[in-house]
Amino acid sequence: MPDSSSSISPILSLHPFSATSTSRLQALYSDISRQKHSNPTSYYSNIEWWRQVLELAVGSGMQIETPSRILLSCGPRLMDQVRVKGVGKPLALGAVVTELQLNKVLITRSEFLSAQKSIYDPGWLPARIAAFVVGKPLWWALEQMGVVGEEGFFGGGSTSRSQKDTVWWGDYVFVPLVEKAADAILEHQATKVGGVGGRIYTTDMFRHEFGSVLGVDVVLSDVDAMVLLKFLERDRSVLVFDKEVVKFLSDDPSESREINAIDRGILELRSAVQNLHAQVDGLQHKMEECTKKATAAVQQKHKSVAMSHLRLRKELHDLLSKRLGSLDNLETTLLRVEASAGDIEIMKNYESSTATLRAILAHPSLQKDSIDATMEALAVVNADAKEVDQAVRVGADLAVGVDDIDDGELEEELKALVLESEEEKKVHEELDKAKELSERLEAVRNVPSDVFPPTGEAIRSKVAQT
């Protein structure tokens, strides 16, 4: 693990360093360029470790060379920042940067800004990288044969070694970090409302509006802003820009990819409104200062000084009233202009929809004559199908020996079944009544004799006994 002294570089406090042993760091810091062919597994593992370190360092703004959070500045200061006591300088960085270029993780800033094709285009490959891809295997083979290199016939000794150590120095665009920043910009822009006006910025407005996407509450630097604008225009196709104006495109594919006079006019109005807001805030602050100074002068019995401050405040108040009136007029005008620009887009959508509907209705199949002919043909086909179905059914009946059935006979049979069902119902009801009566008679026979009242003879016998 790296030394934990108070002067430790912030980069060395990152998790990849704290979680790596000193012996492992020594392997990571050694020249790993030859491992790509002799031990590719170890080579790519080391490359990935360094990629994580560099991405965390750049994304966290830990570079001394530049405050950028999307550009990697490779040079002596970076070498010093990642120097570990007891391990030394990172000799592997040259191979790491070159490999990350091949994988399009890093792209030199000049190549990124000057490229015409998207970096995602399969055919996109800067000349310097192409030369490396073609020449490096041959150079390595010659090194193994002792033809080139420090000790070879064409070796340049320490001078060529020094050039090899510094050829990779320079500024690189860290593509994964640019992609994250671009996503954050689009997410922030999606929260904007206000029609066309909310999609147009000056380059300075853009730098102030989207500075927070890199995790800091500051404006974007000119270089960072240019890299992000180039990426959003060329590789994401979500905006267009020039030296003065940045315009986010809507979802309408028919929208012009050019900055027109309407866009510039709206932007001028927005700039004027922002300037007036700044003036109003400044005037209000000055009025508050005059009030404080006048109050302090009154407390100190300096009447003339207090009157001077009050007089100035009165003039500032009059100027503020004028500025507020102008601001109100400009904001109203801006609102109307944006509404009119929005109406233009709506009318374009109406025109497009009308043209689409007209093209559909112009299809030969939707002409009246064609429709009538189609419906008549459909009726004929349905009649034919009905006849075919009836013929099939009759044929099937004949095939199984089924004669034509008379509906009258069926009705007579149905009536007979109904009468039979009613008679059976009456018979069941009579049987139920007879059964019920029989049960009641049986119940009467089983009543005990002492339940009935005594006869006259029994009463007379009972009296004689007493």
Coordinates of C-alpha atoms in Angstrom, one line a residue:
M1 CA 0.0 0.0 0.0
P2 CA 1.2 3.6 -0.6
D3 CA 2.8 5.7 2.1
S4 CA 0.1 7.4 4.2
S5 CA 2.2 10.5 5.1
S6 CA 0.5 14.0 5.2
S7 CA 2.0 15.0 1.8
I8 CA 0.4 12.1 0.0
S9 CA -1.1 12.9 -3.4
P10 CA -5.0 12.8 -3.4
I11 CA -4.8 10.2 -6.2
L12 CA -3.0 7.8 -3.9
S13 CA -5.9 7.9 -1.5
L14 CA -8.3 6.4 -4.0
H15 CA -9.7 2.9 -3.4
P16 CA -7.6 1.0 -6.0
F17 CA -4.4 2.2 -4.2
S18 CA -5.6 1.5 -0.7
A19 CA -6.8 -2.0 -1.7
T20 CA -3.5 -3.0 -3.4
S21 CA -0.4 -4.4 -1.8
T22 CA 3.0 -2.9 -2.3
S23 CA 4.2 -6.0 -4.2
R24 CA 1.2 -5.8 -6.5
L25 CA 1.9 -2.1 -7.0
Q26 CA 5.5 -2.9 -8.0
A27 CA 4.1 -5.2 -10.8
L28 CA 1.6 -2.5 -11.9
Y29 CA 4.3 0.2 -12.0
S30 CA 6.8 -1.8 -14.0
D31 CA 7.0 -1.6 -17.8
I32 CA 4.2 -3.9 -18.9
S33 CA 4.4 -3.3 -22.7
R34 CA 6.0 -6.7 -23.4
Q35 CA 3.3 -8.6 -21.4
K36 CA 0.8 -8.0 -24.1
H37 CA 2.3 -10.8 -26.1
S38 CA 4.0 -12.9 -23.4
N39 CA 1.3 -12.7 -20.7
P40 CA -1.9 -11.1 -22.1
T41 CA -4.1 -12.0 -19.1
S42 CA -1.8 -10.2 -16.7
Y43 CA -1.4 -7.3 -19.2
Y44 CA -5.1 -6.6 -19.6
S45 CA -5.7 -7.0 -15.9
N46 CA -3.1 -4.3 -15.3
I47 CA -4.6 -2.1 -18.0
E48 CA -8.0 -2.3 -16.3
W49 CA -6.6 -1.4 -12.9
W50 CA -4.9 1.7 -14.4
R51 CA -8.1 2.7 -16.3
Q52 CA -10.1 2.7 -13.0
V53 CA -7.4 4.8 -11.3
L54 CA -7.2 7.4 -14.1
E55 CA -11.0 7.6 -14.5
L56 CA -11.5 8.2 -10.8
A57 CA -8.7 10.8 -10.6
V58 CA -10.0 12.8 -13.6
G59 CA -13.7 12.5 -12.6
S60 CA -12.9 13.7 -9.1
G61 CA -10.9 16.7 -10.3
M62 CA -7.6 15.6 -8.6
Q63 CA -5.2 16.5 -11.4
I64 CA -2.7 19.3 -10.7
E65 CA -2.1 20.0 -14.4
T66 CA -5.7 20.8 -15.1
P67 CA -9.0 21.2 -13.2
S68 CA -10.9 19.5 -16.0
R69 CA -13.1 16.5 -15.1
I70 CA -13.2 15.1 -18.6
L71 CA -9.6 15.6 -19.9
L72 CA -6.6 13.6 -18.8
S73 CA -3.4 15.6 -18.8
C74 CA -0.4 13.2 -19.2
G75 CA 3.0 14.6 -18.3
P76 CA 5.6 14.9 -15.5
R77 CA 3.1 16.3 -13.0
L78 CA 0.9 13.2 -13.4
M79 CA 3.9 11.0 -13.0
D80 CA 4.8 12.8 -9.8
Q81 CA 1.2 12.6 -8.5
V82 CA 1.1 8.8 -8.8
R83 CA 4.6 8.2 -7.6
V84 CA 4.5 5.8 -4.6
K85 CA 7.3 5.7 -2.0
G86 CA 9.1 2.4 -2.2
V87 CA 7.7 1.7 -5.6
G88 CA 8.8 4.6 -7.8
K89 CA 7.5 6.1 -11.0
P90 CA 4.7 4.4 -13.0
L91 CA 6.7 3.1 -16.0
A92 CA 3.6 1.3 -17.2
L93 CA 1.6 4.5 -18.0
G94 CA 2.9 4.8 -21.5
A95 CA 1.6 1.4 -22.4
V96 CA -1.6 2.0 -20.5
V97 CA -2.4 5.3 -22.4
T98 CA -1.6 3.7 -25.7
E99 CA -3.8 0.7 -25.0
L100 CA -6.7 2.9 -23.8
Q101 CA -6.4 4.8 -27.1
L102 CA -6.7 1.6 -29.1
N103 CA -9.9 0.8 -27.1
K104 CA -11.3 4.4 -27.7
V105 CA -11.3 5.1 -24.0
L106 CA -8.8 7.9 -24.5
I107 CA -8.6 10.2 -27.6
T108 CA -6.2 13.0 -27.9
R109 CA -7.9 16.3 -27.6
S110 CA -6.8 17.6 -31.0
E111 CA -8.0 14.5 -32.8
F112 CA -11.3 14.5 -30.9
L113 CA -12.0 18.2 -31.8
S114 CA -10.9 17.9 -35.4
A115 CA -12.6 14.6 -36.3
Q116 CA -15.4 14.9 -38.8
K117 CA -16.8 11.3 -38.3
S118 CA -18.4 10.1 -35.1
I119 CA -16.1 8.4 -32.7
Y120 CA -18.5 5.5 -32.8
D121 CA -18.1 5.0 -36.5
P122 CA -16.4 1.6 -37.0
G123 CA -14.1 3.2 -39.6
W124 CA -12.9 6.0 -37.3
L125 CA -9.3 5.5 -36.3
P126 CA -6.8 8.3 -36.1
A127 CA -3.7 8.0 -38.2
R128 CA -1.4 7.9 -35.2
I129 CA -3.2 5.0 -33.7
A130 CA -3.4 3.2 -37.1
A131 CA 0.3 3.6 -37.5
F132 CA 0.8 2.1 -34.0
V133 CA -1.5 -0.8 -34.7
V134 CA 0.4 -1.6 -38.0
G135 CA 3.9 -0.8 -36.9
K136 CA 4.0 -2.0 -33.3
P137 CA 3.9 -5.8 -34.0
L138 CA 6.7 -5.4 -36.5
W139 CA 8.8 -3.3 -34.2
W140 CA 8.3 -5.8 -31.4
A141 CA 9.4 -8.7 -33.7
L142 CA 12.5 -6.7 -34.6
E143 CA 13.2 -6.1 -31.0
Q144 CA 13.1 -9.8 -30.2
M145 CA 15.7 -10.3 -33.0
G146 CA 17.9 -7.6 -31.7
V147 CA 17.7 -5.5 -34.8
V148 CA 16.1 -2.5 -33.1
G149 CA 16.0 -1.3 -29.6
E150 CA 18.5 0.2 -27.2
E151 CA 21.0 -2.6 -27.9
G152 CA 20.1 -3.2 -31.5
F153 CA 21.8 -2.1 -34.7
F154 CA 19.5 0.9 -35.0
G155 CA 19.1 1.6 -31.3
G156 CA 19.5 5.1 -30.1
G157 CA 20.6 4.4 -26.6
S158 CA 19.2 6.6 -23.8
T159 CA 18.0 9.2 -26.2
S160 CA 15.5 7.0 -28.0
R161 CA 14.4 5.6 -24.6
S162 CA 13.8 9.1 -23.4
Q163 CA 11.7 9.9 -26.5
K164 CA 9.7 6.7 -26.0
D165 CA 9.0 7.7 -22.4
T166 CA 7.5 11.0 -23.4
V167 CA 5.8 10.4 -26.7
W168 CA 2.5 9.7 -25.0
W169 CA 2.4 12.9 -23.0
G170 CA -0.4 15.3 -23.9
D171 CA -4.1 16.0 -23.2
Y172 CA -6.6 13.2 -23.8
V173 CA -10.4 13.2 -23.8
F174 CA -11.7 10.6 -21.4
V175 CA -14.6 9.2 -23.4
P176 CA -16.6 7.5 -20.6
L177 CA -16.5 10.7 -18.6
V178 CA -17.7 12.7 -21.6
E179 CA -20.5 10.3 -22.1
K180 CA -21.6 10.6 -18.5
A181 CA -21.5 14.4 -18.7
A182 CA -23.5 14.4 -21.9
D183 CA -26.2 12.3 -20.3
A184 CA -26.4 14.7 -17.4
I185 CA -26.6 17.7 -19.8
L186 CA -29.5 16.1 -21.7
E187 CA -31.3 15.2 -18.4
H188 CA -30.9 18.7 -17.2
Q189 CA -32.1 20.2 -20.5
A190 CA -35.2 17.9 -20.4
T191 CA -36.4 19.8 -17.4
K192 CA -36.5 23.1 -19.3
V193 CA -39.8 24.5 -20.4
G194 CA -40.6 27.5 -22.5
G195 CA -40.5 26.3 -26.1
V196 CA -37.9 27.4 -28.5
G197 CA -36.4 30.0 -26.2
G198 CA -35.5 27.3 -23.6
R199 CA -33.4 25.4 -26.2
I200 CA -31.1 28.3 -27.2
Y201 CA -28.0 29.6 -25.4
T202 CA -25.0 31.7 -26.0
T203 CA -21.8 29.8 -25.4
D204 CA -21.3 31.7 -22.2
M205 CA -24.9 30.8 -21.1
F206 CA -24.1 27.2 -21.8
R207 CA -21.0 27.2 -19.7
H208 CA -22.8 28.7 -16.7
E209 CA -26.0 26.6 -17.1
F210 CA -24.3 23.2 -17.4
G211 CA -21.3 23.7 -15.1
S212 CA -22.9 21.6 -12.4
V213 CA -23.1 18.4 -14.6
L214 CA -19.4 17.7 -13.8
G215 CA -20.2 17.7 -10.1
V216 CA -18.9 21.3 -9.4
D217 CA -20.9 24.5 -9.0
V218 CA -18.7 26.5 -11.3
V219 CA -18.8 27.4 -15.0
L220 CA -17.4 25.0 -17.6
S221 CA -13.9 25.9 -18.9
D222 CA -13.7 26.9 -22.6
V223 CA -12.0 23.6 -23.4
D224 CA -14.5 21.4 -21.5
A225 CA -17.4 23.3 -23.1
M226 CA -15.9 22.8 -26.6
V227 CA -15.4 19.1 -26.0
L228 CA -18.9 18.6 -24.7
L229 CA -20.5 20.7 -27.5
K230 CA -18.5 18.8 -30.2
F231 CA -19.6 15.4 -28.7
L232 CA -23.3 16.4 -28.4
E233 CA -23.3 17.7 -32.0
R234 CA -21.3 15.1 -33.8
D235 CA -21.8 12.0 -31.8
R236 CA -25.2 12.5 -30.2
S237 CA -26.8 14.7 -32.9
V238 CA -28.8 16.6 -30.2
L239 CA -27.7 20.2 -30.9
V240 CA -26.0 22.5 -33.3
F241 CA -23.6 25.4 -32.4
D242 CA -21.3 28.0 -33.7
K243 CA -19.0 30.5 -32.1
E244 CA -21.9 32.4 -30.5
V245 CA -25.1 30.3 -30.4
V246 CA -25.9 26.8 -29.0
K247 CA -29.2 25.3 -30.1
F248 CA -30.7 22.1 -28.8
L249 CA -32.7 20.3 -31.4
S250 CA -36.3 19.1 -30.8
D251 CA -37.6 15.6 -31.4
D252 CA -39.0 16.7 -34.7
P253 CA -36.9 15.1 -37.4
S254 CA -38.0 17.7 -39.9
E255 CA -36.5 20.6 -37.9
S256 CA -33.7 22.4 -39.6
R257 CA -30.2 21.7 -38.3
E258 CA -29.2 25.3 -38.8
I259 CA -29.2 28.3 -36.6
N260 CA -31.5 30.8 -38.3
A261 CA -32.3 34.5 -37.8
I262 CA -35.3 33.7 -35.5
D263 CA -33.0 31.8 -33.2
R264 CA -30.5 34.6 -33.0
G265 CA -33.3 37.1 -32.4
I266 CA -34.7 35.1 -29.6
L267 CA -31.3 34.8 -28.1
E268 CA -30.7 38.5 -28.3
L269 CA -33.9 39.2 -26.4
R270 CA -33.0 36.6 -23.8
S271 CA -29.6 38.2 -23.3
A272 CA -31.2 41.6 -23.0
V273 CA -33.7 40.3 -20.4
Q274 CA -30.8 38.8 -18.4
N275 CA -28.8 42.0 -18.6
L276 CA -31.8 44.0 -17.4
H277 CA -32.3 41.6 -14.5
A278 CA -28.7 42.1 -13.5
Q279 CA -29.1 45.9 -13.7
V280 CA -32.3 45.7 -11.6
D281 CA -30.5 43.6 -8.9
G282 CA -27.5 46.0 -8.9
L283 CA -29.8 49.1 -8.6
Q284 CA -31.7 47.5 -5.7
H285 CA -28.4 46.7 -3.9
K286 CA -27.2 50.3 -4.4
M287 CA -30.5 51.6 -3.0
E288 CA -30.0 49.4 0.1
E289 CA -26.5 50.7 0.5
C290 CA -27.7 54.4 0.3
T291 CA -30.4 53.7 2.9
K292 CA -27.8 52.2 5.3
K293 CA -25.4 55.1 4.8
A294 CA -28.2 57.7 5.2
T295 CA -29.3 56.0 8.5
A296 CA -25.7 56.0 9.8
A297 CA -25.3 59.7 8.9
V298 CA -28.5 60.6 10.7
Q299 CA -27.2 58.8 13.8
Q300 CA -24.0 60.7 13.6
K301 CA -25.8 64.0 13.2
H302 CA -24.5 64.5 9.6
K303 CA -27.6 65.9 8.1
S304 CA -26.1 67.1 4.8
V305 CA -24.5 63.6 4.2
A306 CA -27.8 61.9 4.9
M307 CA -29.6 64.2 2.5
S308 CA -27.0 63.4 -0.2
H309 CA -27.5 59.7 0.2
L310 CA -31.3 60.1 0.2
R311 CA -31.1 62.2 -3.0
L312 CA -29.0 59.5 -4.6
R313 CA -31.4 56.8 -3.5
K314 CA -34.2 58.8 -5.1
E315 CA -32.4 59.0 -8.4
L316 CA -31.6 55.3 -8.2
H317 CA -35.3 54.6 -7.5
D318 CA -36.4 56.6 -10.6
L319 CA -33.8 54.7 -12.7
L320 CA -35.0 51.4 -11.3
S321 CA -38.6 52.2 -12.2
K322 CA -37.5 52.9 -15.8
R323 CA -35.5 49.6 -15.9
L324 CA -38.4 47.7 -14.5
G325 CA -40.7 49.1 -17.2
S326 CA -38.2 48.2 -19.9
L327 CA -37.8 44.7 -18.4
D328 CA -41.6 44.2 -18.4
N329 CA -41.8 45.2 -22.1
L330 CA -38.9 43.0 -23.1
E331 CA -40.2 40.0 -21.2
T332 CA -43.6 40.5 -22.8
T333 CA -42.0 40.8 -26.3
L334 CA -39.9 37.7 -25.6
L335 CA -43.0 35.7 -24.6
R336 CA -44.8 36.7 -27.7
V337 CA -41.8 35.9 -29.9
E338 CA -41.4 32.5 -28.4
A339 CA -45.2 31.9 -28.7
S340 CA -45.0 32.9 -32.4
A341 CA -42.0 30.6 -33.0
G342 CA -43.9 27.8 -31.3
D343 CA -46.9 28.5 -33.6
I344 CA -44.6 28.1 -36.6
E345 CA -43.5 24.6 -35.3
I346 CA -47.2 23.7 -34.7
M347 CA -48.2 24.9 -38.2
K348 CA -45.3 22.8 -39.7
N349 CA -46.7 19.8 -37.9
Y350 CA -50.2 20.6 -39.2
E351 CA -48.8 20.8 -42.7
S352 CA -46.9 17.6 -42.4
S353 CA -49.9 15.8 -41.0
T354 CA -52.1 17.2 -43.8
A355 CA -49.6 16.1 -46.4
T356 CA -49.5 12.6 -44.9
L357 CA -53.2 12.3 -44.8
R358 CA -53.6 13.6 -48.3
A359 CA -51.0 11.1 -49.5
I360 CA -52.9 8.3 -47.8
L361 CA -56.3 9.4 -49.2
A362 CA -54.7 9.7 -52.7
H363 CA -54.1 5.9 -52.8
P364 CA -56.1 4.2 -55.6
S365 CA -57.6 1.8 -53.1
L366 CA -59.4 4.7 -51.3
Q367 CA -61.0 6.3 -54.4
K368 CA -64.9 6.1 -54.4
D369 CA -65.1 4.0 -57.5
S370 CA -62.6 1.6 -56.1
I371 CA -64.4 1.4 -52.8
D372 CA -67.8 0.8 -54.5
A373 CA -66.3 -1.9 -56.7
T374 CA -64.6 -3.6 -53.7
M375 CA -67.8 -3.6 -51.6
E376 CA -69.8 -5.0 -54.5
A377 CA -67.2 -7.7 -55.1
L378 CA -67.3 -8.5 -51.3
A379 CA -71.1 -8.9 -51.4
V380 CA -70.8 -11.2 -54.4
V381 CA -68.2 -13.3 -52.8
N382 CA -70.2 -13.6 -49.5
A383 CA -73.3 -14.7 -51.5
D384 CA -71.1 -17.3 -53.3
A385 CA -69.7 -18.5 -50.0
K386 CA -73.2 -18.9 -48.6
E387 CA -74.3 -20.9 -51.6
V388 CA -71.2 -23.1 -51.3
D389 CA -71.9 -23.6 -47.6
Q390 CA -75.5 -24.6 -48.2
A391 CA -74.5 -27.0 -51.0
V392 CA -71.9 -28.6 -48.8
R393 CA -74.5 -29.2 -46.0
V394 CA -77.1 -30.7 -48.4
G395 CA -74.4 -32.9 -49.9
A396 CA -73.3 -34.0 -46.4
D397 CA -77.0 -34.9 -45.5
L398 CA -77.4 -37.0 -48.6
A399 CA -74.1 -38.7 -48.0
V400 CA -75.3 -40.0 -44.5
G401 CA -78.8 -40.7 -45.7
V402 CA -80.6 -37.9 -44.0
D403 CA -83.9 -37.0 -45.7
D404 CA -85.4 -33.6 -45.7
I405 CA -87.1 -32.8 -42.3
D406 CA -90.6 -31.4 -42.2
D407 CA -90.9 -28.6 -39.6
G408 CA -94.6 -29.4 -39.1
E409 CA -93.9 -32.9 -38.0
L410 CA -91.3 -31.6 -35.6
E411 CA -93.8 -29.2 -34.1
E412 CA -96.4 -32.1 -33.6
E413 CA -93.8 -34.2 -31.9
L414 CA -92.9 -31.3 -29.7
K415 CA -96.5 -30.8 -28.6
A416 CA -96.9 -34.5 -27.9
L417 CA -93.8 -34.5 -25.7
V418 CA -95.2 -31.4 -23.8
L419 CA -98.6 -33.2 -23.2
E420 CA -96.8 -36.3 -22.0
S421 CA -94.7 -34.3 -19.7
E422 CA -97.7 -32.5 -18.2
E423 CA -99.6 -35.9 -17.6
E424 CA -96.6 -37.3 -15.9
K425 CA -96.5 -34.3 -13.7
K426 CA -100.2 -34.7 -12.7
V427 CA -99.7 -38.4 -11.9
H428 CA -96.7 -37.5 -9.7
E429 CA -98.8 -34.9 -7.9
E430 CA -101.7 -37.3 -7.2
L431 CA -99.2 -40.0 -5.9
D432 CA -97.7 -37.4 -3.6
K433 CA -101.1 -36.4 -2.2
A434 CA -102.1 -40.1 -1.7
K435 CA -98.9 -40.8 0.1
E436 CA -99.4 -37.8 2.4
L437 CA -102.9 -38.9 3.3
S438 CA -101.8 -42.4 4.1
E439 CA -99.1 -41.1 6.4
R440 CA -101.6 -39.0 8.3
L441 CA -104.1 -41.9 8.7
E442 CA -101.2 -44.1 10.0
A443 CA -100.4 -41.4 12.5
V444 CA -104.0 -41.4 13.9
R445 CA -104.0 -45.2 14.4
N446 CA -100.9 -45.0 16.6
V447 CA -102.4 -42.5 19.1
P448 CA -102.5 -44.1 22.8
S449 CA -105.9 -45.0 24.3
D450 CA -105.5 -42.8 27.3
V451 CA -105.4 -39.8 25.1
F452 CA -109.1 -40.1 24.2
P453 CA -111.8 -38.8 26.8
P454 CA -113.6 -41.4 29.1
T455 CA -116.9 -42.9 28.0
G456 CA -120.2 -42.6 30.1
E457 CA -120.0 -46.2 31.4
A458 CA -116.5 -45.6 32.7
I459 CA -117.6 -42.5 34.5
R460 CA -120.6 -44.4 36.2
S461 CA -118.2 -47.2 37.3
K462 CA -115.8 -44.8 38.8
V463 CA -118.7 -43.1 40.8
A464 CA -120.0 -46.4 42.1
Q465 CA -116.6 -47.3 43.5
T466 CA -116.4 -44.2 45.5

